[in-house]
Coordinates of C-alpha atoms in Angstrom, one line a residue:
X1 CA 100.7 133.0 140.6
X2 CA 102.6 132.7 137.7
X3 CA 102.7 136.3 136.4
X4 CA 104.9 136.5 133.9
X5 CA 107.4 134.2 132.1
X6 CA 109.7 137.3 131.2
X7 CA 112.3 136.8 133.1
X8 CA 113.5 140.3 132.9
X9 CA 110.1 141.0 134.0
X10 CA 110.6 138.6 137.2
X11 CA 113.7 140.8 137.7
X12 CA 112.1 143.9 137.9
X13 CA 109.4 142.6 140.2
X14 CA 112.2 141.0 142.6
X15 CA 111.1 137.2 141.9
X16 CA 113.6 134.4 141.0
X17 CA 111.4 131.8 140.0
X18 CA 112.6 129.1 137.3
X19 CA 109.3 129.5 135.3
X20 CA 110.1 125.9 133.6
X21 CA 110.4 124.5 136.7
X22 CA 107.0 126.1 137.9
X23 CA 105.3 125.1 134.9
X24 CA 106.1 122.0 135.0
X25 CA 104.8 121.6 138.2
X26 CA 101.6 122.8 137.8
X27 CA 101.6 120.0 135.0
X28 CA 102.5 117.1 137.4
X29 CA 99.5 118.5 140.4
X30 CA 97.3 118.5 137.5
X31 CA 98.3 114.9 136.3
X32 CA 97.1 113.6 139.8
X33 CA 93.4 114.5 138.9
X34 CA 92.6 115.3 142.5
X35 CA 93.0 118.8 142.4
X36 CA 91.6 122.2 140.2
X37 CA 94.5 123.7 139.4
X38 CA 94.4 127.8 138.2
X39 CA 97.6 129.7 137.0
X40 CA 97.6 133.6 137.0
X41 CA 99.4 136.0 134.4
X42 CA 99.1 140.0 135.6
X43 CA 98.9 142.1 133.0
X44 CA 100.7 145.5 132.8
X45 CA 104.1 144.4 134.8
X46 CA 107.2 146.8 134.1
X47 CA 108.9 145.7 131.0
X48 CA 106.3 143.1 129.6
X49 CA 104.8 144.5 126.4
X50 CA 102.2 143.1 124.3
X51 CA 104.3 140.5 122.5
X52 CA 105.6 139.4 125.7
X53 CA 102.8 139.1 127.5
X54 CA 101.1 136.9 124.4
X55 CA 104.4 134.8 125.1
X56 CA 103.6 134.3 129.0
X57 CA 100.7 133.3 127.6
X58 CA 101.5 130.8 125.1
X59 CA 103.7 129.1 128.0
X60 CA 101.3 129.0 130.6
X61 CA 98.4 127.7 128.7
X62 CA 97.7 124.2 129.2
X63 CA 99.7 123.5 132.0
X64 CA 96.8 123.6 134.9
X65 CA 93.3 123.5 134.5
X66 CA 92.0 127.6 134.3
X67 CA 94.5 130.3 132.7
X68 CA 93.2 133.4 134.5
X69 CA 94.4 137.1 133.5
X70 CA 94.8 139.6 136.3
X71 CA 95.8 143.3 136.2
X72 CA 98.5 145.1 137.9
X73 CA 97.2 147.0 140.6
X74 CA 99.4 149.9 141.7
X75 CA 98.2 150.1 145.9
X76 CA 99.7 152.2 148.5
X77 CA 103.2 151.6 149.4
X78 CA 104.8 149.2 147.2
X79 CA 108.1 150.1 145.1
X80 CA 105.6 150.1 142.0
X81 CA 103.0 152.8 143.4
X82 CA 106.8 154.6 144.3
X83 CA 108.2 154.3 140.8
X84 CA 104.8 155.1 138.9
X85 CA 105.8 158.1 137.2
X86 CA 109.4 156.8 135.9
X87 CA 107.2 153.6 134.5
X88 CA 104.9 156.0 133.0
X89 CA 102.0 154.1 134.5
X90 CA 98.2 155.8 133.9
X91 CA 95.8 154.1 136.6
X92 CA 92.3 154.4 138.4
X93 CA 92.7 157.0 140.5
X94 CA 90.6 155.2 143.0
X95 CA 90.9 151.7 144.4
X96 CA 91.6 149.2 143.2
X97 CA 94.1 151.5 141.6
X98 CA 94.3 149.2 138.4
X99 CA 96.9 150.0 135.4
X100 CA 95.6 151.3 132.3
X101 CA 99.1 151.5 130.3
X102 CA 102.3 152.1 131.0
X103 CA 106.1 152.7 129.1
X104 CA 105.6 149.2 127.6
X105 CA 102.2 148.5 127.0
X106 CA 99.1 150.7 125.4
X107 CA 95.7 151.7 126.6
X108 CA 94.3 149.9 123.2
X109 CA 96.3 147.2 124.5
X110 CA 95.5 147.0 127.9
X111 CA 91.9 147.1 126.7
X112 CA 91.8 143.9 124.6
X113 CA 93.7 142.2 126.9
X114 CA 90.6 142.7 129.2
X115 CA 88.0 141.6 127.0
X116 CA 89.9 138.9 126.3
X117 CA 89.7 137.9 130.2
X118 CA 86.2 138.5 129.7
X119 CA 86.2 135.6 126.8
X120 CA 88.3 133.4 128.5
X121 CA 85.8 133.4 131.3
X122 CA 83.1 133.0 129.2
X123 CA 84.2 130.1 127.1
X124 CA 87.5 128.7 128.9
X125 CA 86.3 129.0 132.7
X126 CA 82.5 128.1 132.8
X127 CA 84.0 124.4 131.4
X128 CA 80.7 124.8 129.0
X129 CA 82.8 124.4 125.5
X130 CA 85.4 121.8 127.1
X131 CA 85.0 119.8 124.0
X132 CA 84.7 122.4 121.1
X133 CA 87.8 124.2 122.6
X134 CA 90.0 120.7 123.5
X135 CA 89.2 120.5 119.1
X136 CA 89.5 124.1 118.5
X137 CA 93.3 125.5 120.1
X138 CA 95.6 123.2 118.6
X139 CA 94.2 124.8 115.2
X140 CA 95.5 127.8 115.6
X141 CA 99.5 129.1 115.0
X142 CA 99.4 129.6 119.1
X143 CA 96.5 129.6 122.1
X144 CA 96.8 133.6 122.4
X145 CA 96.3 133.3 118.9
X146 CA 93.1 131.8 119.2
X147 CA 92.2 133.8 122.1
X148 CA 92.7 137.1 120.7
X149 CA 91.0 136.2 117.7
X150 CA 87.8 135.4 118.9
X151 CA 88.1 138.5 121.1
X152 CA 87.9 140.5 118.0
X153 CA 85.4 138.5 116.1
X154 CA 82.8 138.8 119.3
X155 CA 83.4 142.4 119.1
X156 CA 83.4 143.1 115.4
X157 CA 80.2 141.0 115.4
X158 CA 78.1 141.7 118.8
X159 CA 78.1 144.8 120.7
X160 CA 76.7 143.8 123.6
X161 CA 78.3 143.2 127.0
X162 CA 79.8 139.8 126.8
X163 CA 77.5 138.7 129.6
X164 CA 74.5 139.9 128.1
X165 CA 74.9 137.4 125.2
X166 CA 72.8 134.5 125.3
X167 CA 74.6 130.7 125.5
X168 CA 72.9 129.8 121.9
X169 CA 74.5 132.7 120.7
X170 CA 78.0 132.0 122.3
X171 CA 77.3 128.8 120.4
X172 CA 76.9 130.5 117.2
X173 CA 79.8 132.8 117.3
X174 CA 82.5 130.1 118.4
X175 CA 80.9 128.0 115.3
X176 CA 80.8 130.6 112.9
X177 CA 84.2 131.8 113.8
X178 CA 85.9 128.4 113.2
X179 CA 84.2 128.9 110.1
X180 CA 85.3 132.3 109.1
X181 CA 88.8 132.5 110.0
X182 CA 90.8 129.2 111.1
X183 CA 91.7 126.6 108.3
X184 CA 91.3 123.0 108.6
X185 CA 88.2 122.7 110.7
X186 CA 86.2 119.6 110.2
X187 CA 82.8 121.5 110.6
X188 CA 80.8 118.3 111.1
X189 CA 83.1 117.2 113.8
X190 CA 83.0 120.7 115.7
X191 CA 79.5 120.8 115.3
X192 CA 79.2 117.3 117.4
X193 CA 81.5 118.4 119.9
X194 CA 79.4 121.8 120.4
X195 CA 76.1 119.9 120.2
X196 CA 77.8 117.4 122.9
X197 CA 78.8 120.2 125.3
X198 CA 75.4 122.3 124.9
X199 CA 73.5 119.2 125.9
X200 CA 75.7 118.7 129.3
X201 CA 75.4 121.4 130.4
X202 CA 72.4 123.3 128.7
X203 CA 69.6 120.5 130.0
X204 CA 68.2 121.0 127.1
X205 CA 68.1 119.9 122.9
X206 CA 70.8 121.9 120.6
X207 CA 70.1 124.5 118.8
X208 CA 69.1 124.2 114.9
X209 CA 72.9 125.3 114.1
X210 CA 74.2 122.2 116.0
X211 CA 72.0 119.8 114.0

């Protein structure tokens, strides 16, 4: 439960947690291998734009085992649901009452921050790309960097549901991004790392690409 590392975001939700302090935490319960560790951001908090919410992002990543996004859900009775209209908050009118945008953040926004929950489940959570992505991150100028860009790249190049794409496929398109659009990718090494994760946990011989 994380949430946020804004801490003028924390304010306005009435936590006082030292974020550091949390983070670092999480870091040592993960360091004792005998645990799975997930941390949780909630999108669409009062005050937390775009930018900052990338930032909670960049802080929390790597610090337990699964970064999971949530989104702020505005139920019955708390001082949020009360003070809806002076955050400017649009939400499902029916349960679970989930934000679509608010004073600080946009519906485009709110948007690709859920597909890219949908990505990081995909890749990041199933533990299927452990390798590729261990390689992959530290490539990029910041995690939500990397994140966000391959949210854009699935949708620019595939427009099915991200569930409806085949595992070869999700192959392809974390390959073929690496390609495209991040610099100083060894593509013979990225290649053996997706080849090694397809074959633990595929049961079955790469595809063609990976050869």
């Amino acid at each position: 439960g994380v949430q946020t590392t804004n801490p003028q975001v924390l304010a306005a939700i009435n936590r006082r947690d030292d974020t550091q302090e949390v983070l670092k935490n999480l870091e040592t319960l993960v360091s004792f291998g005998n645990m799975h560790i997930h941390a949780d951001l909630i999108a669409g908090l009062p005050y937390e734009d775009y930018q900052s919410f990338a930032k909670s992002f960049n802080d929390a990543y790597g610090s337990s085992d699964m970064l999971q996004l949530g989104f702020l859900k505005l139920l019955h009775g708390t001082e949020l649901r009360a003070r809806a209209e002076e955050y400017e908050y649009r939400y499902l009118p029916t349960p679970p009452y989930t934000v679509l945008q608010s004073k600080w953040i946009t519906y485009e926004q709110m948007q690709r921050l859920t597909h890219i929950a949908e990505v990081l489940d995909r890749y990041l959570e199933s533990g299927r790309f452990a390798h590729a992505l261990w390689y992959l991150t530290p490539l990029m100028p910041s995690p939500f960097g990397f994140w966000e860009g391959l949210s854009i790249y699935l949708e620019s190049h595939d427009t099915r549901p991200l569930q409806r794409i085949s595992q070869p496929d999700a192959f392809r398109y974390l390959l073929e991004y690496a390609k495209e659009k991040m610099e100083n990718v060894d593509l013979s090494q990225l290649k053996e790392m997706l080849a090694a994760d397809f074959s633990q946990h595929e049961n079955k011989n790469p595809p063609s690409f990976l050869r």
